[in-house]
CSV table of C-alpha atoms in Angstrom, one decimal:
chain,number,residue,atom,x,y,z
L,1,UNK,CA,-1.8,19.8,-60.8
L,2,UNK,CA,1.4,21.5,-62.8
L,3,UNK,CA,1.8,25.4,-62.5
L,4,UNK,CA,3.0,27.2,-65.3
L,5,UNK,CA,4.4,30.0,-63.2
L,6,UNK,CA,6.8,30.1,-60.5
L,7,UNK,CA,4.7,32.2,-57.3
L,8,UNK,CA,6.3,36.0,-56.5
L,9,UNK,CA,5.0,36.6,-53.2
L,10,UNK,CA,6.3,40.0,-53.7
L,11,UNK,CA,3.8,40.3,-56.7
L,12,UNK,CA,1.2,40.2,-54.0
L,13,UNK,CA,2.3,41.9,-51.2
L,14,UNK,CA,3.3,45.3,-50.5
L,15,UNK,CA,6.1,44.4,-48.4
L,16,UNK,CA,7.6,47.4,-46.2
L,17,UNK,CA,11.2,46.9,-45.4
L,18,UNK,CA,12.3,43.9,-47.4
L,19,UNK,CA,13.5,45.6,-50.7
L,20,UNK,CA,14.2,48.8,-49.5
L,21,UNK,CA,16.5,51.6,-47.9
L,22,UNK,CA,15.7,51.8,-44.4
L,23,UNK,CA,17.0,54.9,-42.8
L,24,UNK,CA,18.3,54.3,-38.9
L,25,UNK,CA,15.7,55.0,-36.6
L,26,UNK,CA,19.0,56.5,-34.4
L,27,UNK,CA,20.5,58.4,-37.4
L,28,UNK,CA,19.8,61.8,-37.4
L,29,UNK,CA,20.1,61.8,-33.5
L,30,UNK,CA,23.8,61.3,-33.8
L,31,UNK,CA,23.8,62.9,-36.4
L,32,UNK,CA,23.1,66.2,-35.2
L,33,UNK,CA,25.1,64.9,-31.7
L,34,UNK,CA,21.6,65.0,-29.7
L,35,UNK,CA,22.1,61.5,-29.1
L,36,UNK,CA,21.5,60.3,-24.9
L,37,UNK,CA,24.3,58.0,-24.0
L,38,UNK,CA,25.1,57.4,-20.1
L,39,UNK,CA,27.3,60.0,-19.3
L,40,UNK,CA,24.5,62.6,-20.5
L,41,UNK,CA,21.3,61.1,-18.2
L,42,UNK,CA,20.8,62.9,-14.8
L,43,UNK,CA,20.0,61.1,-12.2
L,44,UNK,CA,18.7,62.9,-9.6
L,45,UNK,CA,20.6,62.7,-6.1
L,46,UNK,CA,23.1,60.3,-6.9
L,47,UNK,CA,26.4,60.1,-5.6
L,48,UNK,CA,29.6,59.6,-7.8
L,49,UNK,CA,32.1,56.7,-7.2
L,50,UNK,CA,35.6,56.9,-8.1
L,51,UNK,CA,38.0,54.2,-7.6
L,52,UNK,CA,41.6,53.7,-5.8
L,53,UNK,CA,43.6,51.1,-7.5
L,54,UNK,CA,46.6,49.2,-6.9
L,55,UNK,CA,50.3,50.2,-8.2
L,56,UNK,CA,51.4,46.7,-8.1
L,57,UNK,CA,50.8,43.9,-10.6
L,58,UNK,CA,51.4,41.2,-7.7
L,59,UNK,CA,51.4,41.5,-4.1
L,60,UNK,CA,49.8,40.8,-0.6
L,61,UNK,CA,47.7,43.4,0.3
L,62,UNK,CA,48.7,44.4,4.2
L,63,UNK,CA,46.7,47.6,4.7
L,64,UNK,CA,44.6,50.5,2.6
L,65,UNK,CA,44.8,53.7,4.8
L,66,UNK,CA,40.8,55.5,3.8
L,67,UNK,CA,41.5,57.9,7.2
L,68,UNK,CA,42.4,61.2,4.8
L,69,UNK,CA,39.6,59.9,2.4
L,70,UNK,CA,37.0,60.1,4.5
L,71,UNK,CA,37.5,63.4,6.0
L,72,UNK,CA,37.2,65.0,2.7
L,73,UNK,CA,34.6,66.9,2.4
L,74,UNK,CA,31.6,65.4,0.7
L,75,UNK,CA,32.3,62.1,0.6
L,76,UNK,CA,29.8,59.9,2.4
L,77,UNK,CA,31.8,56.4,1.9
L,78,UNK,CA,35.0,54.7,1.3
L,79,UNK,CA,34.6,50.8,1.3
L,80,UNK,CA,37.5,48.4,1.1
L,81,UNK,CA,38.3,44.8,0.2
L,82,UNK,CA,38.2,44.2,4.3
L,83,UNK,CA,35.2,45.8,4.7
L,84,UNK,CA,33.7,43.5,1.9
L,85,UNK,CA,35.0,40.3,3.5
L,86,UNK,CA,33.4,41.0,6.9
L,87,UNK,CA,30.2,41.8,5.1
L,88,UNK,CA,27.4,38.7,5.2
L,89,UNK,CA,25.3,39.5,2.5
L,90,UNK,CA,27.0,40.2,-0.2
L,91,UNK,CA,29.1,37.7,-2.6
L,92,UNK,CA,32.5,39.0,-3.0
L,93,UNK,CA,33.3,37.3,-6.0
L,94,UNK,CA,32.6,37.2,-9.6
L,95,UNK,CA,32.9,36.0,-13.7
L,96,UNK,CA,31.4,34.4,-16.1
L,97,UNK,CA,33.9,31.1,-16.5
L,98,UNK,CA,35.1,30.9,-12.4
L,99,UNK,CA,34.3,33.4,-9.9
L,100,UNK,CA,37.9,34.4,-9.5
L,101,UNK,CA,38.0,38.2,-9.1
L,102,UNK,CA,36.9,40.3,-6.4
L,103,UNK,CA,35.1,43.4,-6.0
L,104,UNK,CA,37.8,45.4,-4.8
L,105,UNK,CA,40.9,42.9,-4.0
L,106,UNK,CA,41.0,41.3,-0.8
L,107,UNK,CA,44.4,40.6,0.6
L,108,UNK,CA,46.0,40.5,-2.5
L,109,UNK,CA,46.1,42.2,-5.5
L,110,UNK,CA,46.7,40.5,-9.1
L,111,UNK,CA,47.2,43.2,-11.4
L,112,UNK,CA,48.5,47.1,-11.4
L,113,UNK,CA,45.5,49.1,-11.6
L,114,UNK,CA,43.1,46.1,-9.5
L,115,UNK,CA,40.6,48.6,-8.1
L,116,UNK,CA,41.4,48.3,-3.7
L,117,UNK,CA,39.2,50.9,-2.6
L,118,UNK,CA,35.9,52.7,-3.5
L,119,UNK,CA,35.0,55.7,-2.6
L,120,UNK,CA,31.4,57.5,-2.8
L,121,UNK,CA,30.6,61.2,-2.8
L,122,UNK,CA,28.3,64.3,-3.3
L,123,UNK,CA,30.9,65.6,-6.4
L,124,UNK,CA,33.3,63.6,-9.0
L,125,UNK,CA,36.0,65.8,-7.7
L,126,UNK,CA,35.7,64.9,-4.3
L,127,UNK,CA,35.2,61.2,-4.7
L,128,UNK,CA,38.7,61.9,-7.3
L,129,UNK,CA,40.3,63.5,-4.4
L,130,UNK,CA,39.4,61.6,-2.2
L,131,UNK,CA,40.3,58.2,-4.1
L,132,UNK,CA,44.2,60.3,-4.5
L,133,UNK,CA,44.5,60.4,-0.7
L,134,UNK,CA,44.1,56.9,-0.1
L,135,UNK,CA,47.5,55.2,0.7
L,136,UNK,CA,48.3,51.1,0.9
L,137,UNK,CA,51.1,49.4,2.0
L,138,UNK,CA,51.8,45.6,0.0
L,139,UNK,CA,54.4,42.9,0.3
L,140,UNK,CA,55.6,42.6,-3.6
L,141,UNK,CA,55.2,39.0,-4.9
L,142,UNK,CA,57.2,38.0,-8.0
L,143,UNK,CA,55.2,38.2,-11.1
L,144,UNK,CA,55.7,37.2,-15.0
L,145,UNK,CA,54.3,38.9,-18.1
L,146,UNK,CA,54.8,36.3,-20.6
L,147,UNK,CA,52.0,34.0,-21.3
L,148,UNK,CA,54.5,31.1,-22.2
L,149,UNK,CA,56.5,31.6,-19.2
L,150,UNK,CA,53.7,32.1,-17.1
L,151,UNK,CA,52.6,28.9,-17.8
L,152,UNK,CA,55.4,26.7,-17.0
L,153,UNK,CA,55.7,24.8,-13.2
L,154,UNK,CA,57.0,26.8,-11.3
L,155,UNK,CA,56.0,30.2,-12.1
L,156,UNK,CA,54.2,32.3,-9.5
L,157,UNK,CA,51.0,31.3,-9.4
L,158,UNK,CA,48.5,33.9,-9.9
L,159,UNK,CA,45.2,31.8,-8.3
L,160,UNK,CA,45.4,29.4,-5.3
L,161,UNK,CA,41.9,27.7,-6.1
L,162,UNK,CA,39.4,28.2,-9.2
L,163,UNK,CA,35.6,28.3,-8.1
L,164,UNK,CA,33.8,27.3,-11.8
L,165,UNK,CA,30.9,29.7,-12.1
L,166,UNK,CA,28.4,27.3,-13.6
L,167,UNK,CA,27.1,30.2,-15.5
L,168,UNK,CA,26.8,29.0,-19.6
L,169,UNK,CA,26.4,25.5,-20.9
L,170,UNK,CA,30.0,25.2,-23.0
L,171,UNK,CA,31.6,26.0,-19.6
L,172,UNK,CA,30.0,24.0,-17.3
L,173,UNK,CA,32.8,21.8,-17.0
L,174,UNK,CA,36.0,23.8,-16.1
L,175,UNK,CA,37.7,23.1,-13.1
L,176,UNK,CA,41.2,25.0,-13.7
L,177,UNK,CA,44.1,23.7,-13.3
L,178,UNK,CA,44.8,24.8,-9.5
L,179,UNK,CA,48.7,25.1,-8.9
L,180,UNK,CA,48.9,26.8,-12.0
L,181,UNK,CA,48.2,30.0,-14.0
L,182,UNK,CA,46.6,27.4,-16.6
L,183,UNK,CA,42.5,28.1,-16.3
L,184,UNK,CA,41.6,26.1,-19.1
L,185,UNK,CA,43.4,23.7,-21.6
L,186,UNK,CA,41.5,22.8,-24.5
L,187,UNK,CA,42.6,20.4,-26.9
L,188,UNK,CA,40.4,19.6,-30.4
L,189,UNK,CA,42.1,16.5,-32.9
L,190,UNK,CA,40.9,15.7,-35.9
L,191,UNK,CA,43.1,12.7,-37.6
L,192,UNK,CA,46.5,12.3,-37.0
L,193,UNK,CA,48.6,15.7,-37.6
L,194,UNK,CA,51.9,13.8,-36.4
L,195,UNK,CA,51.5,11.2,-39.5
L,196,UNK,CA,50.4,13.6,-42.0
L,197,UNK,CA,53.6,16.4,-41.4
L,198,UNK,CA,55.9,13.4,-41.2
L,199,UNK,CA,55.0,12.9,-44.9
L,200,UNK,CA,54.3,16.3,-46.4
L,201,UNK,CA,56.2,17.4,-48.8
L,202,UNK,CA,57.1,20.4,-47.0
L,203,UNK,CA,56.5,21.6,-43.4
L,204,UNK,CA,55.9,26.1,-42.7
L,205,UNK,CA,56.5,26.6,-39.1
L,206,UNK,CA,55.8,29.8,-38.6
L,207,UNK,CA,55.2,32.2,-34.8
L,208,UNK,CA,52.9,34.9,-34.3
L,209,UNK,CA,52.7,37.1,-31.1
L,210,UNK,CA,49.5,39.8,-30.9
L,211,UNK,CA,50.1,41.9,-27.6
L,212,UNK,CA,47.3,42.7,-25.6
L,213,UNK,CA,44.7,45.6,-27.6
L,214,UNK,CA,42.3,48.1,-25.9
L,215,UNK,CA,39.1,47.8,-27.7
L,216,UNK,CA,39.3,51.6,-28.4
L,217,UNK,CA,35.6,51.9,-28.2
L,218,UNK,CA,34.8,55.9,-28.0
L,219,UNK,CA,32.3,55.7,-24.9
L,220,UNK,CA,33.8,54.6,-21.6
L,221,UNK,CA,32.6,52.5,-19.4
L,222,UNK,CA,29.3,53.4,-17.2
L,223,UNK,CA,27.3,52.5,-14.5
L,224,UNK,CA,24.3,53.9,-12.1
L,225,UNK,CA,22.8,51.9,-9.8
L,226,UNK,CA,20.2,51.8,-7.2
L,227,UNK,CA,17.8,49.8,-5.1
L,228,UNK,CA,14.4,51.1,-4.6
L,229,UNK,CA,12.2,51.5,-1.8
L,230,UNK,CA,11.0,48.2,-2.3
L,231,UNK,CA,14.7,46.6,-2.3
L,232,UNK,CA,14.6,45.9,-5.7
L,233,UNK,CA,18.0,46.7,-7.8
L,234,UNK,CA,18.3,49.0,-11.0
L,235,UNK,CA,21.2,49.2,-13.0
L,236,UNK,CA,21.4,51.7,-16.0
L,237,UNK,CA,24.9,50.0,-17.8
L,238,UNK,CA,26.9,50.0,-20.8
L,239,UNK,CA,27.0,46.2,-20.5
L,240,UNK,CA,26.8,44.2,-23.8
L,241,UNK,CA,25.3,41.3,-21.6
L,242,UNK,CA,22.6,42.4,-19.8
L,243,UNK,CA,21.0,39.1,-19.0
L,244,UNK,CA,24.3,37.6,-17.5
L,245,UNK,CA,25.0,40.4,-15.6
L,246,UNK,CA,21.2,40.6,-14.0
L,247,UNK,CA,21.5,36.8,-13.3
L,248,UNK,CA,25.2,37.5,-11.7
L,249,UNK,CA,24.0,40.4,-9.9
L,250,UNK,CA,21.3,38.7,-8.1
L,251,UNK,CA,23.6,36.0,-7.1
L,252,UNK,CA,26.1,38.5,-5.9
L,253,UNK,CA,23.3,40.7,-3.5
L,254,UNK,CA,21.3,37.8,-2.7
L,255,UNK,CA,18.4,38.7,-5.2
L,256,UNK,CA,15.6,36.8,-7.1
L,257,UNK,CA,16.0,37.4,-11.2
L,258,UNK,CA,12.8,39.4,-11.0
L,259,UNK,CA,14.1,41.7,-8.8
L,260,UNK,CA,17.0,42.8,-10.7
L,261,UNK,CA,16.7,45.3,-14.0
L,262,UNK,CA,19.4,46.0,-16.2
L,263,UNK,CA,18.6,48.7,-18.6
L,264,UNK,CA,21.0,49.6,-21.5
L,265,UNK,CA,21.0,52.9,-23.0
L,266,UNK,CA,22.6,53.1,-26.5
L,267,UNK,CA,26.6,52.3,-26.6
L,268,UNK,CA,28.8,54.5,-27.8
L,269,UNK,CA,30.8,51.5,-29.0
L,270,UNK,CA,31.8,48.2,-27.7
L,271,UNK,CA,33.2,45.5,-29.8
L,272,UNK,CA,33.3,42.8,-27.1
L,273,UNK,CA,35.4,45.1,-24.3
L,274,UNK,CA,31.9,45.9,-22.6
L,275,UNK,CA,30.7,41.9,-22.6
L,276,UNK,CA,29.7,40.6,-18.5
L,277,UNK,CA,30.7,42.2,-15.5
L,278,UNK,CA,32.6,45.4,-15.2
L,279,UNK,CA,31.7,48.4,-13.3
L,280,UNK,CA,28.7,46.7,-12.3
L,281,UNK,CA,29.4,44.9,-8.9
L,282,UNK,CA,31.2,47.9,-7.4
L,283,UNK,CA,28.7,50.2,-8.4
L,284,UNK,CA,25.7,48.1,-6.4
L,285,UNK,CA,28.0,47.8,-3.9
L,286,UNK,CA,29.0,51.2,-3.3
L,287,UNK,CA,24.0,51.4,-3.6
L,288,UNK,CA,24.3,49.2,-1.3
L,289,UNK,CA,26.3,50.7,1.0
L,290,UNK,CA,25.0,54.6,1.2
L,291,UNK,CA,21.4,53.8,0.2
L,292,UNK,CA,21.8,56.2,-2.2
L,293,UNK,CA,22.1,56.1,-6.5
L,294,UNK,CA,25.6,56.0,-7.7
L,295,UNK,CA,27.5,56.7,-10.4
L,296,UNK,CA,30.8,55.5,-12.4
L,297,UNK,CA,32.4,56.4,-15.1
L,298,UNK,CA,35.8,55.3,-16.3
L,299,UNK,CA,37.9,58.1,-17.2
L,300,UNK,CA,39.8,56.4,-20.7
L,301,UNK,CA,43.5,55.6,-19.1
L,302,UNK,CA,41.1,52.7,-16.6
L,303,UNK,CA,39.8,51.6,-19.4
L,304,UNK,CA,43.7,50.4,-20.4
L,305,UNK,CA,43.1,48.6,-16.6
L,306,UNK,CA,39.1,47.1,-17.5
L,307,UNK,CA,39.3,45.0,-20.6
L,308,UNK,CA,41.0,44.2,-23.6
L,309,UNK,CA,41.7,41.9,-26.1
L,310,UNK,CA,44.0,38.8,-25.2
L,311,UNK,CA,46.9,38.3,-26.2
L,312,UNK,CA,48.4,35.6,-27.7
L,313,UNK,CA,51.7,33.5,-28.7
L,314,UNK,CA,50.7,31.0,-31.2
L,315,UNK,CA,52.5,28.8,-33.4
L,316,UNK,CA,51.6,27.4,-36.5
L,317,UNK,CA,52.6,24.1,-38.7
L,318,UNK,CA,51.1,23.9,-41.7
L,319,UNK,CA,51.8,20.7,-44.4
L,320,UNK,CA,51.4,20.5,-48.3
L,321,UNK,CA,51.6,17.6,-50.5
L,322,UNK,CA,51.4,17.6,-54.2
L,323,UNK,CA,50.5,21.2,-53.5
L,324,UNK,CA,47.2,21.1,-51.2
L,325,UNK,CA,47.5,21.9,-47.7
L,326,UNK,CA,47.2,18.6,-45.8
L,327,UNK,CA,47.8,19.1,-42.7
L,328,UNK,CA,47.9,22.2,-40.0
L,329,UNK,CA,49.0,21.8,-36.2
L,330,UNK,CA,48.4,25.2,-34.0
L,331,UNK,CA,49.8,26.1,-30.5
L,332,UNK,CA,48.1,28.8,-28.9
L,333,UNK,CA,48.9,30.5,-25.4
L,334,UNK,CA,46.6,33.1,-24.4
L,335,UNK,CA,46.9,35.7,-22.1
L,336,UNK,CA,43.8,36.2,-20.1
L,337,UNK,CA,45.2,38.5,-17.0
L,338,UNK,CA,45.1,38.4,-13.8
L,339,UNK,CA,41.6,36.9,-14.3
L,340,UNK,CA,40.2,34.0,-16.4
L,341,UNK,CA,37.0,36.3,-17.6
L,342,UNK,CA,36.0,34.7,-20.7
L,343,UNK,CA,39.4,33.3,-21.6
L,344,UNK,CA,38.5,29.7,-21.9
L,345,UNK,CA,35.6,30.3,-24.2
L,346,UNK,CA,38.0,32.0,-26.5
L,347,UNK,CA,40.5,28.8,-26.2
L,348,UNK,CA,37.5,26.6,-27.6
L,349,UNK,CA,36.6,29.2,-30.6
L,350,UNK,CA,40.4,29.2,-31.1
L,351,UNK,CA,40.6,25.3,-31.6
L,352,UNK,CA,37.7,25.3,-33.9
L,353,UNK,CA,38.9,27.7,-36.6
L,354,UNK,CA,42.1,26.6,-36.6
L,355,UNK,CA,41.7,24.8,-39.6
L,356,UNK,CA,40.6,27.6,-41.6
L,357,UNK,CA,37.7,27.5,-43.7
């Protein structure tokens, strides 16, 4: 059989969205600024959590003082990193490459701003307060700032031991580099790059350093939590990874998967600096703790302390011959922080763009 005519199914079919301007179910909500992010849903009887954090980027932790905290009044808990060690049920650890970074820092703290103490109360300004008066006494450990440097023998090392989370597929097989600040060293080859700059007709070597970048998203972080009558856990978050942070979340409490629910109200902004765990692990916690709902909200100077973008020191060689680009060679040493997050996943992406298109 020939056809004589090419088939339009759209000659057919009265097709509703393909073809045509589709306003946003969420525009005129924002709009006219009646939007409901986090911040703006009640939650009846819940507590407010605010955070006391450390004033040094690297040092043993000898003793948080929560005596003045607690007599505040309002406040119905202060829970530290000790108290978090001696307690049996609850996973103290967490992250989506290794499970390297505490709740609140036990024993030692890895970076200025590393939250040491939580605090739980009837007002935000008492659970503030509160938080203000708590005092801690450290023994300061040498620290470096540069990624370079930091990764050279030798340099204070940041993690005794690297647990691999076992969370996702392409990092199943990290193991860290233990003795080092190195989490992950990835290395991708395609020919030989030696050979082919040896006989280019001319070599750019160029270096490129990006500081560390706040996301800048408008909306800071949130979280309410709490478990219900029937011990199951609730979790209202400005997470971008809700599934990983139910599945890390049960881990962490002792949980099955059905009896954890994240629920994500609309974001007021993210761009990858609300991906896996943030507030949520301290916020259960702190559930946990008082039996009660609680809530936390970054003020936007600890958002500067939550997440940002790495940084990066990378060089570059790149060779041409008979003028095509033959052959590029790239160096790249990120800076994940005091904790390996989802630095090595960023390492791989790195080695396979490399190349450019």
């Amino acid at each position: 059989m020939i056809l004589e005519k090419t088939l339009d199914p759209r000659e057919s079919i009265e097709w509703s969205v393909v073809g045509h301007d589709i306003l946003r179910l969420d525009g005129p909500a924002k709009v006219r600024g009646a939007h409901f992010y986090l911040a703006d849903m009640p939650f009846p009887g819940a507590l407010h959590c605010a955070l006391a954090r450390s004033t040094y980027p690297h040092a043993n932790l000898l003793r948080v003082d929560v005596d003045a905290a607690r007599a505040v009044p309002g406040v119905v808990s202060v829970f530290t990193g000790a108290d978090l060690a001696a307690a049996k049920d609850v996973r103290p650890t967490y992250g989506p490459a290794f499970r390297d970074q505490p709740i609140l820092a036990i024993e030692k703290v890895r970076y200025a701003g590393e939250p040491i103490a939580a605090v739980a109360a009837e007002t935000l300004e008492a659970a503030e307060h509160a938080a203000s008066l708590i005092e801690a006494s450290y023994e300061d450990l040498p620290h470096v700032q540069d990624p370079y440097e930091a990764a050279q023998q030798g340099a204070p090392v940041v993690h005794e031991t690297f647990e691999p989370a076992g969370a996702f597929a392409d990092l199943m097989a990290l193991t860290g580099h233990p003795g080092t600040n190195i989490c992950t060293h990835y290395k991708q080859r395609h020919g030989d790059a030696g050979k082919a700059l040896a006989e280019a007709d001319r070599v750019f070597e160029d270096t490129y350093l990006c500081p560390p970048v706040s996301h800048a998203h408008l909306e800071p972080h949130g979280v309410a939590a709490w478990f219900d009558p029937s011990g199951r856990l609730i979790i209202y978050s400005t997470t971008q990874s809700p599934f990983f942070v139910r599945a890390d979340l049960a881990g962490i409490f002792g949980l099955a998967l059905g009896d954890v629910r994240v629920v994500v109200p609309p974001l007021g902004g993210s761009y990858g600096g609300k991906i896996y765990d943030k507030l949520e692990p301290v916020t259960c916690l702190m559930a946990k703790v008082t039996g009660r709902p609680v809530r936390l909200h970054l003020r936007r100077e600890e958002v500067f302390f939550t997440s940002s973008r790495h940084g990066a020191a990378t060089k570059i060689w790149t060779g041409v011959k008979d003028g095509k680009i033959t052959v590029r060679k790239m160096e790249v040493y990120y800076d994940a922080g005091a904790y390996a997050e989802v630095g090595p996943r960023i390492a791989q992406k790195t080695g396979s763009t490399a190349p450019g298109p």
